[in-house]
Every structure is written in structure tokens, then in C-alpha cells.
Coordinates of C-alpha atoms in Angstrom, one line a residue:
Chain A
M173 CA -6.1 32.3 15.4
D174 CA -8.1 33.6 12.5
Q175 CA -9.3 30.1 11.6
K176 CA -13.0 29.7 11.5
M177 CA -14.6 26.8 13.4
D178 CA -16.2 25.0 10.5
F179 CA -18.6 22.6 12.2
N180 CA -19.9 21.4 8.9
A181 CA -16.5 20.2 7.8
P182 CA -16.5 16.5 7.2
H183 CA -15.5 14.4 10.3
S184 CA -12.0 13.2 9.7
M185 CA -10.0 10.9 11.9
G186 CA -6.6 12.5 11.8
T187 CA -5.5 9.3 13.4
T188 CA -2.8 7.0 14.4
I189 CA -3.6 3.4 13.7
I190 CA -1.2 0.4 14.0
G191 CA -1.4 -3.3 13.3
V192 CA 1.4 -5.6 14.5
T193 CA 1.8 -9.4 14.1
Y194 CA 3.4 -11.4 16.9
N195 CA 4.2 -15.0 17.6
G196 CA 0.7 -16.3 17.7
G197 CA -1.6 -13.5 16.6
V198 CA -2.0 -9.8 16.0
V199 CA -2.3 -6.6 18.0
L200 CA -4.2 -3.7 16.6
G201 CA -4.0 -0.2 18.2
A202 CA -5.4 3.2 17.6
D203 CA -5.9 6.7 19.2
S204 CA -9.4 8.0 19.9
R205 CA -9.6 11.4 18.3
T206 CA -12.1 12.4 15.6
S207 CA -11.8 16.0 14.4
T208 CA -14.1 18.3 12.4
G209 CA -11.6 20.9 11.2
V210 CA -9.8 22.1 14.3
Y211 CA -12.6 21.0 16.7
V212 CA -12.4 17.6 18.3
A213 CA -15.8 16.1 17.6
N214 CA -15.3 12.9 19.5
R215 CA -12.4 12.5 21.9
A216 CA -13.2 8.9 22.8
S217 CA -14.0 7.2 19.5
D218 CA -13.4 3.6 18.8
K219 CA -11.5 3.2 15.6
I220 CA -11.0 -0.5 15.8
T221 CA -14.1 -2.1 14.3
Q222 CA -15.2 -5.7 14.3
L223 CA -15.7 -7.4 10.9
T224 CA -16.0 -11.0 12.1
D225 CA -15.3 -12.9 15.3
N226 CA -11.7 -13.2 14.2
V227 CA -11.0 -10.2 12.0
Y228 CA -11.0 -6.5 13.0
V229 CA -10.2 -3.4 11.0
C230 CA -8.5 -0.1 12.1
R231 CA -10.1 2.9 10.4
S232 CA -8.5 6.2 9.4
G233 CA -9.4 9.1 7.1
S234 CA -13.0 10.1 6.6
A235 CA -15.1 8.8 9.4
A236 CA -18.1 8.3 7.2
D237 CA -16.2 6.6 4.4
S238 CA -14.4 4.2 6.7
Q239 CA -17.6 3.3 8.6
V240 CA -19.6 2.6 5.4
V241 CA -16.8 0.5 4.0
S242 CA -16.6 -1.5 7.3
D243 CA -20.4 -1.9 7.3
Y244 CA -20.5 -3.3 3.7
V245 CA -17.5 -5.6 4.4
R246 CA -19.1 -6.9 7.6
Y247 CA -22.3 -7.6 5.7
F248 CA -20.6 -9.5 2.9
L249 CA -18.4 -11.4 5.3
H250 CA -21.5 -12.5 7.3
Q251 CA -23.1 -14.0 4.2
H252 CA -19.8 -15.5 3.1
T253 CA -19.3 -17.2 6.5
I254 CA -22.8 -18.7 6.4
Q255 CA -22.1 -20.0 2.9
L256 CA -18.6 -21.3 3.7
G257 CA -19.7 -22.9 7.0
Q258 CA -16.6 -21.8 8.8
P259 CA -15.0 -18.5 9.9
A260 CA -13.8 -16.3 7.0
T261 CA -10.1 -15.9 6.6
V262 CA -8.3 -12.7 7.1
K263 CA -7.2 -12.7 3.5
V264 CA -10.8 -12.7 2.3
A265 CA -11.8 -9.9 4.6
A266 CA -8.8 -7.8 3.4
N267 CA -9.5 -8.4 -0.2
L268 CA -13.2 -7.4 0.3
V269 CA -11.9 -4.1 1.8
R270 CA -9.6 -3.7 -1.2
L271 CA -12.3 -4.3 -3.7
L272 CA -14.5 -1.5 -2.2
S273 CA -11.5 0.8 -1.8
Y274 CA -10.2 0.3 -5.3
N275 CA -13.4 0.3 -7.2
N276 CA -14.5 3.5 -5.5
K277 CA -11.1 5.1 -5.3
N278 CA -12.3 8.5 -6.6
F279 CA -15.0 8.8 -4.0
L280 CA -13.5 7.4 -0.9
E281 CA -10.9 8.9 1.4
T282 CA -10.1 6.1 3.8
G283 CA -7.1 4.1 4.7
L284 CA -7.6 0.8 6.6
I285 CA -5.6 -1.8 8.3
V286 CA -7.2 -5.2 8.4
G287 CA -5.9 -7.6 11.1
G288 CA -7.0 -11.0 12.4
W289 CA -6.3 -14.6 13.1
D290 CA -7.4 -17.7 11.1
K291 CA -6.5 -21.3 11.5
Y292 CA -4.7 -21.5 8.1
E293 CA -2.2 -18.7 8.2
G294 CA -2.3 -17.6 11.8
G295 CA -2.1 -13.9 12.6
Q296 CA -1.9 -11.6 9.6
I297 CA -2.0 -7.8 8.9
Y298 CA -3.0 -6.3 5.6
G299 CA -2.7 -2.6 4.8
V300 CA -5.2 -1.1 2.4
P301 CA -4.1 2.5 1.9
L302 CA -5.7 5.2 -0.3
G303 CA -6.2 4.0 -3.8
G304 CA -6.9 0.4 -2.9
T305 CA -3.5 -1.2 -3.0
I306 CA -3.4 -4.3 -0.7
V307 CA -0.1 -5.1 1.0
Q308 CA 0.5 -7.8 3.6
Q309 CA 3.0 -6.7 6.2
P310 CA 4.4 -7.9 9.5
F311 CA 3.3 -4.5 10.9
A312 CA 1.4 -1.6 9.4
I313 CA 1.1 2.0 10.3
G314 CA -1.9 4.2 9.5
E315 CA -2.5 6.6 6.7
M316 CA -3.0 10.1 5.6
E317 CA 0.3 11.4 4.3
D318 CA -0.2 15.1 3.7
E319 CA 1.4 15.1 0.3
I320 CA -1.2 12.7 -1.0
L321 CA -3.9 14.6 0.7
K322 CA -2.9 17.9 -0.8
N323 CA -3.7 16.5 -4.2
H324 CA -7.3 15.7 -3.4
C325 CA -8.5 17.6 -0.3
S326 CA -9.6 21.1 0.3
I327 CA -7.7 22.8 3.0
E328 CA -10.6 23.1 5.3
H329 CA -10.7 19.5 6.5
C330 CA -7.3 18.1 6.1
F331 CA -4.5 18.1 8.6
P332 CA -1.0 18.4 7.4
G333 CA 0.6 15.2 8.5
S334 CA -0.8 12.6 10.9
G335 CA 0.3 10.3 13.6
S336 CA 1.8 7.6 11.3
S337 CA 4.6 9.7 9.8
Y338 CA 6.0 10.1 13.3
L339 CA 6.2 6.4 13.7
Y340 CA 8.3 5.2 10.8
G341 CA 11.5 5.9 12.5
F342 CA 10.4 4.4 15.7
F343 CA 9.3 1.2 14.1
D344 CA 12.4 0.9 12.0
Q345 CA 14.3 0.8 15.3
A346 CA 11.9 -0.9 17.7
W347 CA 10.3 -3.6 15.7
K348 CA 11.6 -7.2 15.8
E349 CA 10.4 -10.6 14.6
G350 CA 8.8 -13.1 16.9
M351 CA 7.7 -10.9 19.8
T352 CA 5.5 -12.2 22.5
K353 CA 1.9 -11.0 23.0
D354 CA 3.0 -8.6 25.8
E355 CA 5.9 -7.2 23.9
A356 CA 3.8 -6.6 20.9
E357 CA 1.0 -4.9 22.9
D358 CA 3.7 -2.8 24.7
L359 CA 5.1 -1.7 21.4
V360 CA 1.7 -0.7 20.1
K361 CA 0.9 1.2 23.2
K362 CA 4.2 3.0 23.1
A363 CA 3.9 3.9 19.5
V364 CA 0.4 5.3 19.6
S365 CA 1.3 7.3 22.7
L366 CA 4.4 8.7 20.9
A367 CA 2.3 9.7 18.0
I368 CA -0.3 11.3 20.2
A369 CA 2.4 13.3 21.9
R370 CA 3.5 15.0 18.6
D371 CA 0.5 14.9 16.3
G372 CA -2.3 17.3 16.7
A373 CA -4.6 15.1 14.8
S374 CA -4.2 12.2 17.2
G375 CA -5.2 12.2 20.8
G376 CA -7.4 10.9 23.6
V377 CA -6.9 7.4 24.8
V378 CA -5.1 4.3 23.4
R379 CA -7.3 1.4 22.5
T380 CA -5.8 -2.0 21.6
V381 CA -7.3 -5.2 20.4
I382 CA -5.4 -8.5 20.6
I383 CA -6.6 -11.3 18.3
N384 CA -5.2 -14.9 18.5
S385 CA -6.4 -18.5 18.5
E386 CA -7.9 -18.1 21.9
G387 CA -10.1 -15.1 20.9
V388 CA -10.2 -11.4 21.1
T389 CA -9.2 -9.1 24.0
R390 CA -10.0 -5.4 24.1
N391 CA -7.9 -3.0 26.2
F392 CA -8.2 0.6 27.1
Y393 CA -5.3 2.8 28.2
P394 CA -6.1 6.4 29.4
G395 CA -3.4 9.0 29.6
D396 CA -2.2 8.2 33.1
Q397 CA -1.4 4.6 32.1
L398 CA 0.9 5.6 29.2
P399 CA 4.6 6.3 29.4
L400 CA 5.8 10.0 29.6
W401 CA 7.9 11.4 26.8
H402 CA 10.1 14.5 26.3
E403 CA 8.8 17.6 28.0
E404 CA 5.8 15.9 29.4
L405 CA 5.1 16.3 33.1
E406 CA 3.5 13.9 35.6
P407 CA -0.2 14.2 35.5
Q408 CA -1.7 16.3 38.3
N409 CA -5.3 16.8 39.3
S410 CA -4.9 20.3 40.5
L411 CA -2.3 23.0 41.3
L412 CA -3.8 23.1 44.7
D413 CA -2.5 19.6 45.4
I414 CA 1.1 20.7 45.2
L415 CA 0.7 24.2 46.5
G416 CA 1.4 23.0 50.0
A417 CA 5.2 22.4 49.6
P418 CA 7.2 25.6 48.8
E419 CA 9.5 24.2 46.1
P420 CA 11.4 26.2 43.6
M421 CA 10.1 25.9 40.1
N422 CA 11.8 23.4 37.8
I423 CA 11.2 24.0 34.1
Chain B
M62 CA -14.3 14.7 -2.9
A63 CA -13.8 18.4 -3.5
S64 CA -11.5 18.1 -6.5
N65 CA -13.7 15.7 -8.4
L66 CA -15.9 18.1 -10.2
D67 CA -17.6 15.4 -12.3
S68 CA -21.2 14.5 -11.9
V69 CA -22.2 11.5 -9.8
S70 CA -23.2 9.5 -12.8
D71 CA -19.7 9.5 -14.2
T72 CA -17.8 6.3 -14.1
Q73 CA -14.7 6.6 -12.1
R74 CA -11.5 8.1 -13.4
T75 CA -8.1 7.6 -11.9
L76 CA -7.0 11.2 -11.5
Y77 CA -3.7 10.7 -9.6
P78 CA -1.6 7.8 -8.2
Y79 CA -1.3 7.1 -4.5
V80 CA 1.1 4.2 -3.9
T81 CA 3.7 4.1 -6.7
G82 CA 6.6 2.1 -7.8
T83 CA 9.6 3.7 -9.6
S84 CA 11.6 2.6 -12.6
V85 CA 11.8 -0.9 -14.2
V86 CA 14.8 -1.7 -16.4
A87 CA 15.1 -4.7 -18.7
L88 CA 17.3 -6.0 -21.5
K89 CA 17.7 -8.9 -23.9
Y90 CA 20.7 -11.1 -23.3
K91 CA 22.0 -14.2 -25.0
N92 CA 19.6 -16.7 -23.6
G93 CA 16.6 -14.5 -22.9
I94 CA 15.4 -11.5 -20.9
L95 CA 16.8 -9.8 -17.7
M96 CA 14.6 -7.5 -15.8
A97 CA 15.2 -5.5 -12.6
A98 CA 13.2 -3.2 -10.3
D99 CA 13.5 -2.1 -6.8
M100 CA 11.0 -3.3 -4.2
G101 CA 9.7 0.1 -3.0
G102 CA 6.2 1.5 -2.9
S103 CA 6.2 5.3 -2.4
Y104 CA 3.3 7.1 -0.9
G105 CA 3.9 10.7 -2.0
S106 CA 7.3 11.5 -0.8
T107 CA 7.4 8.9 1.9
L108 CA 9.2 5.6 1.1
R109 CA 6.4 3.7 2.6
Y110 CA 6.5 0.0 1.5
K111 CA 9.8 -1.7 1.1
S112 CA 8.8 -5.2 0.0
I113 CA 6.6 -4.8 -3.0
D114 CA 7.0 -7.3 -5.7
R115 CA 6.9 -5.4 -9.0
L116 CA 8.1 -8.2 -11.3
K117 CA 5.8 -11.1 -11.9
P118 CA 5.9 -14.1 -14.1
I119 CA 2.8 -14.4 -16.4
G120 CA 1.9 -17.8 -17.9
K121 CA 4.7 -19.9 -19.2
H122 CA 6.5 -17.5 -21.4
S123 CA 6.4 -14.0 -20.0
L124 CA 7.6 -11.6 -17.3
L125 CA 5.7 -8.4 -16.4
G126 CA 7.4 -5.5 -14.6
A127 CA 5.4 -2.4 -13.6
S128 CA 6.0 1.1 -12.3
G129 CA 3.3 3.5 -11.3
E130 CA 0.2 3.0 -9.2
I131 CA 0.4 -0.3 -7.4
S132 CA -3.3 -0.9 -7.0
D133 CA -3.7 -0.6 -10.8
F134 CA -0.8 -3.1 -11.2
Q135 CA -2.6 -5.5 -8.9
E136 CA -5.7 -5.1 -11.0
I137 CA -3.8 -5.8 -14.2
L138 CA -2.5 -9.0 -12.6
R139 CA -6.1 -10.1 -12.0
Y140 CA -7.0 -9.4 -15.6
L141 CA -4.0 -11.4 -16.7
D142 CA -4.9 -14.3 -14.3
E143 CA -8.3 -14.5 -16.1
L144 CA -6.6 -14.3 -19.5
I145 CA -4.2 -17.2 -18.7
L146 CA -7.0 -19.2 -17.2
Y147 CA -9.0 -19.1 -20.3
D148 CA -5.9 -19.7 -22.4
N149 CA -5.3 -22.9 -20.4
M150 CA -8.9 -24.0 -20.6
W151 CA -8.6 -24.3 -24.4
D152 CA -6.1 -27.1 -23.6
D153 CA -4.9 -27.0 -27.2
G154 CA -1.2 -27.2 -26.6
N155 CA -0.8 -23.5 -27.4
S156 CA -0.1 -20.8 -24.9
L157 CA 0.0 -17.1 -25.0
G158 CA 3.5 -15.8 -25.6
P159 CA 5.0 -12.4 -24.7
K160 CA 4.1 -10.8 -28.0
E161 CA 0.4 -11.7 -27.5
M162 CA 0.5 -10.6 -23.9
H163 CA 2.1 -7.3 -24.8
N164 CA -0.6 -6.7 -27.4
Y165 CA -3.3 -7.5 -25.0
L166 CA -1.9 -5.1 -22.4
T167 CA -1.5 -2.4 -25.1
R168 CA -5.2 -2.7 -26.0
V169 CA -6.3 -2.6 -22.4
M170 CA -4.1 0.5 -21.6
Y171 CA -5.1 2.4 -24.7
N172 CA -8.8 1.7 -24.4
R173 CA -8.7 2.9 -20.8
R174 CA -6.9 6.0 -21.8
N175 CA -9.6 6.7 -24.4
K176 CA -12.2 6.5 -21.7
F177 CA -10.3 9.0 -19.6
N178 CA -9.8 6.3 -16.9
P179 CA -6.2 5.2 -17.3
L180 CA -4.4 2.5 -15.5
W181 CA -1.7 4.6 -14.1
N182 CA 1.3 2.3 -15.0
A183 CA 4.2 1.9 -17.3
L184 CA 4.6 -1.8 -18.0
V185 CA 7.6 -3.8 -19.3
L186 CA 6.7 -7.1 -20.8
G187 CA 9.5 -9.6 -21.7
G188 CA 9.7 -13.2 -22.5
V189 CA 10.8 -16.1 -24.6
K190 CA 8.7 -18.4 -26.8
N191 CA 10.0 -21.0 -29.1
G192 CA 13.5 -19.6 -28.7
Q193 CA 12.4 -16.1 -29.8
K194 CA 13.2 -13.4 -27.3
Y195 CA 10.7 -10.5 -27.0
L196 CA 10.9 -7.3 -24.9
G197 CA 8.3 -4.5 -25.0
M198 CA 6.9 -1.6 -23.1
V199 CA 3.5 0.1 -22.8
N200 CA 2.5 3.1 -20.7
M201 CA -0.7 4.6 -19.4
I202 CA -1.5 6.5 -22.6
G203 CA -1.0 3.5 -24.8
I204 CA 2.4 4.3 -26.2
N205 CA 4.0 0.9 -26.9
F206 CA 7.1 -0.4 -28.6
E207 CA 9.6 -3.2 -28.5
D208 CA 13.3 -2.9 -28.3
N209 CA 16.5 -4.6 -27.1
H210 CA 16.4 -2.7 -23.9
V211 CA 13.6 -0.8 -22.2
A212 CA 13.1 1.2 -19.0
T213 CA 10.2 3.1 -17.4
G214 CA 10.1 6.4 -15.5
L215 CA 13.4 7.9 -14.6
G216 CA 15.1 4.8 -16.0
N217 CA 14.4 6.2 -19.4
H218 CA 16.7 9.2 -18.7
L219 CA 19.3 7.5 -16.5
A220 CA 19.5 3.9 -17.5
R221 CA 18.9 3.9 -21.2
P222 CA 21.9 6.0 -22.1
I223 CA 24.0 3.5 -20.3
L224 CA 22.3 0.6 -22.1
R225 CA 22.6 2.3 -25.5
D226 CA 26.3 2.6 -24.9
E227 CA 27.1 -0.8 -23.4
W228 CA 24.4 -3.2 -24.6
H229 CA 25.3 -5.7 -27.4
E230 CA 23.9 -8.8 -28.8
N231 CA 25.0 -12.0 -27.0
L232 CA 25.5 -10.6 -23.5
T233 CA 26.1 -13.4 -21.1
F234 CA 24.0 -13.8 -18.0
E235 CA 26.8 -12.3 -15.8
E236 CA 27.4 -9.4 -18.1
G237 CA 23.7 -8.7 -18.3
V238 CA 23.3 -8.7 -14.5
K239 CA 26.4 -6.5 -14.1
L240 CA 24.9 -4.0 -16.6
L241 CA 21.5 -4.0 -14.8
E242 CA 23.1 -3.5 -11.5
K243 CA 25.0 -0.5 -12.9
C244 CA 21.8 1.0 -14.0
M245 CA 20.1 0.3 -10.7
R246 CA 23.0 1.9 -8.8
V247 CA 22.7 5.1 -10.9
L248 CA 18.9 5.1 -10.2
L249 CA 19.5 4.7 -6.5
Y250 CA 21.9 7.7 -6.6
R251 CA 19.7 10.0 -8.6
D252 CA 16.0 8.9 -8.2
R253 CA 14.6 10.1 -4.9
S254 CA 11.9 7.4 -5.0
A255 CA 14.4 4.6 -5.3
I256 CA 15.2 2.3 -2.4
N257 CA 18.2 0.0 -1.9
K258 CA 16.5 -3.3 -2.2
I259 CA 16.2 -4.7 -5.7
Q260 CA 14.6 -7.6 -7.4
V261 CA 16.2 -9.1 -10.6
C262 CA 14.4 -11.6 -12.7
A263 CA 15.9 -13.7 -15.6
F264 CA 13.8 -15.4 -18.2
S265 CA 15.7 -17.7 -20.4
S266 CA 14.7 -20.3 -23.0
S267 CA 15.3 -23.0 -20.5
C268 CA 13.7 -21.6 -17.3
L269 CA 12.1 -18.8 -15.4
C270 CA 14.1 -17.8 -12.4

């Protein structure tokens, strides 16, 4: 390929991020790939960041922009919690994210999914895409549609398409109301791994965070714990392990 | 960002929309105003959000429908919240009607356009006050007018010819709804950003529904 390795290209999380509500809380999921142009700068990143004890955010787009927005929101929420005397609500967290995204829309390139649990409204998911719109949804899929990006990115650091586009069809079919915690986490794991299978900008491991009235649970699923899809083979440590048996090749 | 060539000290400018709503269509009928819009929010060519409320009641007398950038519409709703709050705080028995609301929005849109920082929307404002029906439109460059029937976006090209032909004074509620549904159907056929889930709002002298 005649593409230069531009190591100074901004770190961008091509990304697949998902947030799903279930009967009693929310499940957030993400892949773990951060790319700099075509090079994978971090193959084990954690894109699900804590804002408060009960609210987390999935970050996508520019790594720097999403980190700085999360940091500001965490800072404001901390002070807000002290002043309020009780945990902040998910709605407040999401609106703070929206304020920063909207008021700096010309400078930021980050799409975020805010998810959490509070005692007033239970589990909620809010999508805050590019531009600073805020939309509450029963489930949300992460950003970076290439058509939008074409308008405002130079070719060097943007990837055409990203994990989320591959998932619209899947969710339209697989999503249902009132899932249990395990069904929801399963759905998220499946969806992220499907996106990783087809999207070059997504990869690595699947991380999930489950938030409900009891607290927060973080899970980690490396490749061998994920389902296999079309044209994928069983993982093998080495050719040498299977060389013993003289079997005809199956393609 | 690479395409923003302005210096850092510049205040922000909305250069292009991200999440957009498509056409809004509205008409006056015998008892008031009927307005319709679909519930879609497009993200480029993807029909991304399918439950976006683009018609909102404002105060006691008006209905606001918006197409264009949804985040700017959400911001306009916040401006209007503040306006209505101050209006109520006067507690003088008077309340802002649709004509005043339309004028306020026109000033906001035009002044933002003059600062090269537009709110990327086309708004339809309708309502009834003291028995007087009002229906107007204002867009991101400040063009505004009132008429018996208005539409935004592709609605101007597809729906208004139908309305010019079939609208008349004293439409009943049923006739009005049928007419709006006809317009929305054509938009669904011919507008690629349209989705098949619509919201219809009626504002009559007796109630807002």
C-alpha cells in the first residue's frame, strides 16, 4: 500500500460503542482499538469512562476531545454532587455533556453515549452525537458516520465508516423491550464482536460495564470468549499444534 | 478541525448540520392550525433516530415545528423556555401569542445569520390567540412570512403545490388531516430523508392536542 504511516495523525477511536437499557439498569459496551491513521496506537484501550459512581460514558471519535470532555464533566459533576448532597442523575450528566458538545461544536469531534442508573428514573441511556444533539433512547449505537465526517475531516485521520453502521440492522432485529441483565449483556457482547469482525476501525477486546441499583460491574471479554462469525476460524495457538493429524484442508 | 480555517479567537460558527430533521407541513383549518412532521433524525444519509419530537407546544397559544439541525432546535426550545418564563413572571394576564413568538424567532434567526453563526433550522410557528389564527415560517437566513399553508425543506416543492390546489378556507378537522396525510405520503415517496412515522398536531381555539 502506498499509504504513509502518519504517526502524527490525531488519535482517533474508530470505534464501536453501545449502550442498552434493560429491566433494572443499563449495559454499556465498547471495543478497545485506538488508531492513528492506519496504525493501531492502543489495542487495549478503555473507552468506557466513569463520570460518577452511577454514571458512565462511552467515548468515540477523537481520543483527545472525548477525554477532555469527560474530564470536564466529571469535574462539574463532582461539585454538583457535593452541592446537591446526593448522587447526580443521569439526565444531569448527559446534559452537561451536551452543553460542552454543543457550545464547542466547531472544535470538537466526539460522539458520546452516556448511561447510568439513578433512583428517580432507573436505567437510562442518552446519545450525544456530533453537533451536540441530546437524544434519550432505549439503546444507542456509537458514532462516526463517514458522510458526516467527510464534511469536516481531512482524509489522513478519518476512517470511512465505523463499527456502528454495521449494527443498525442487527439491532433492528435483535433488540427487544424488557430484557434481563444477562440477555442485555449478551446482546452487547454479540453486537460489538460483530462490528469488530467487519470494521477495520474497531478491534481488540470487548469491554462491558453494567450499571444498576446494586452498583457497577466491569467485564472483559478477549477474542476467545466471543462467538465466531462467518468465515472465522476457531482460534489456534500455532500451526504446530494441528500438524500432527494428516487431515485434508477444509476451506 | 482541518476545515475550520478561522483563528482561535473567533466565536463559533455553525458550518454544517449533523443530525437533521426533514420537512414540516402546516395549514390553517376552520378551528385553528394543523401541523405535521415525521419523527426522523438523519445523520448524513443514515436514518439514525426514529423518535425525535419535532413539533412542540410553546406557551399557551403556539406550536413550533422545526426542520434542520436538531441540536439547534433544542437550543431554540431553551431560549423559548426562558422567554415564556419571563412572560409568565409578569403575571399581568397577558401571554405571548403566535405573532409575537414568530417575530421573536425571526429576530433571533436573522441576527444569528448576520453574525455568520446561524441556527441551522427552518421553523414553522402556528397558533391561535383570541380566536385569531396565525401561521408563519422563518428560516436560517431570516426569511420569514405568514400564509394559510407553509412547509419547510422538500415540503416546499412537494407539499405546497398540493396545498395550493386543495386548500380552502373552512377546512374541517378531518379534511385538514386528510390533506396533511396526503402531503406526508408524497414526502415519504419522494424525500429520501423521510421516515414512515409521523406526528400530527392540531391547535384549535379550544385546545391544544
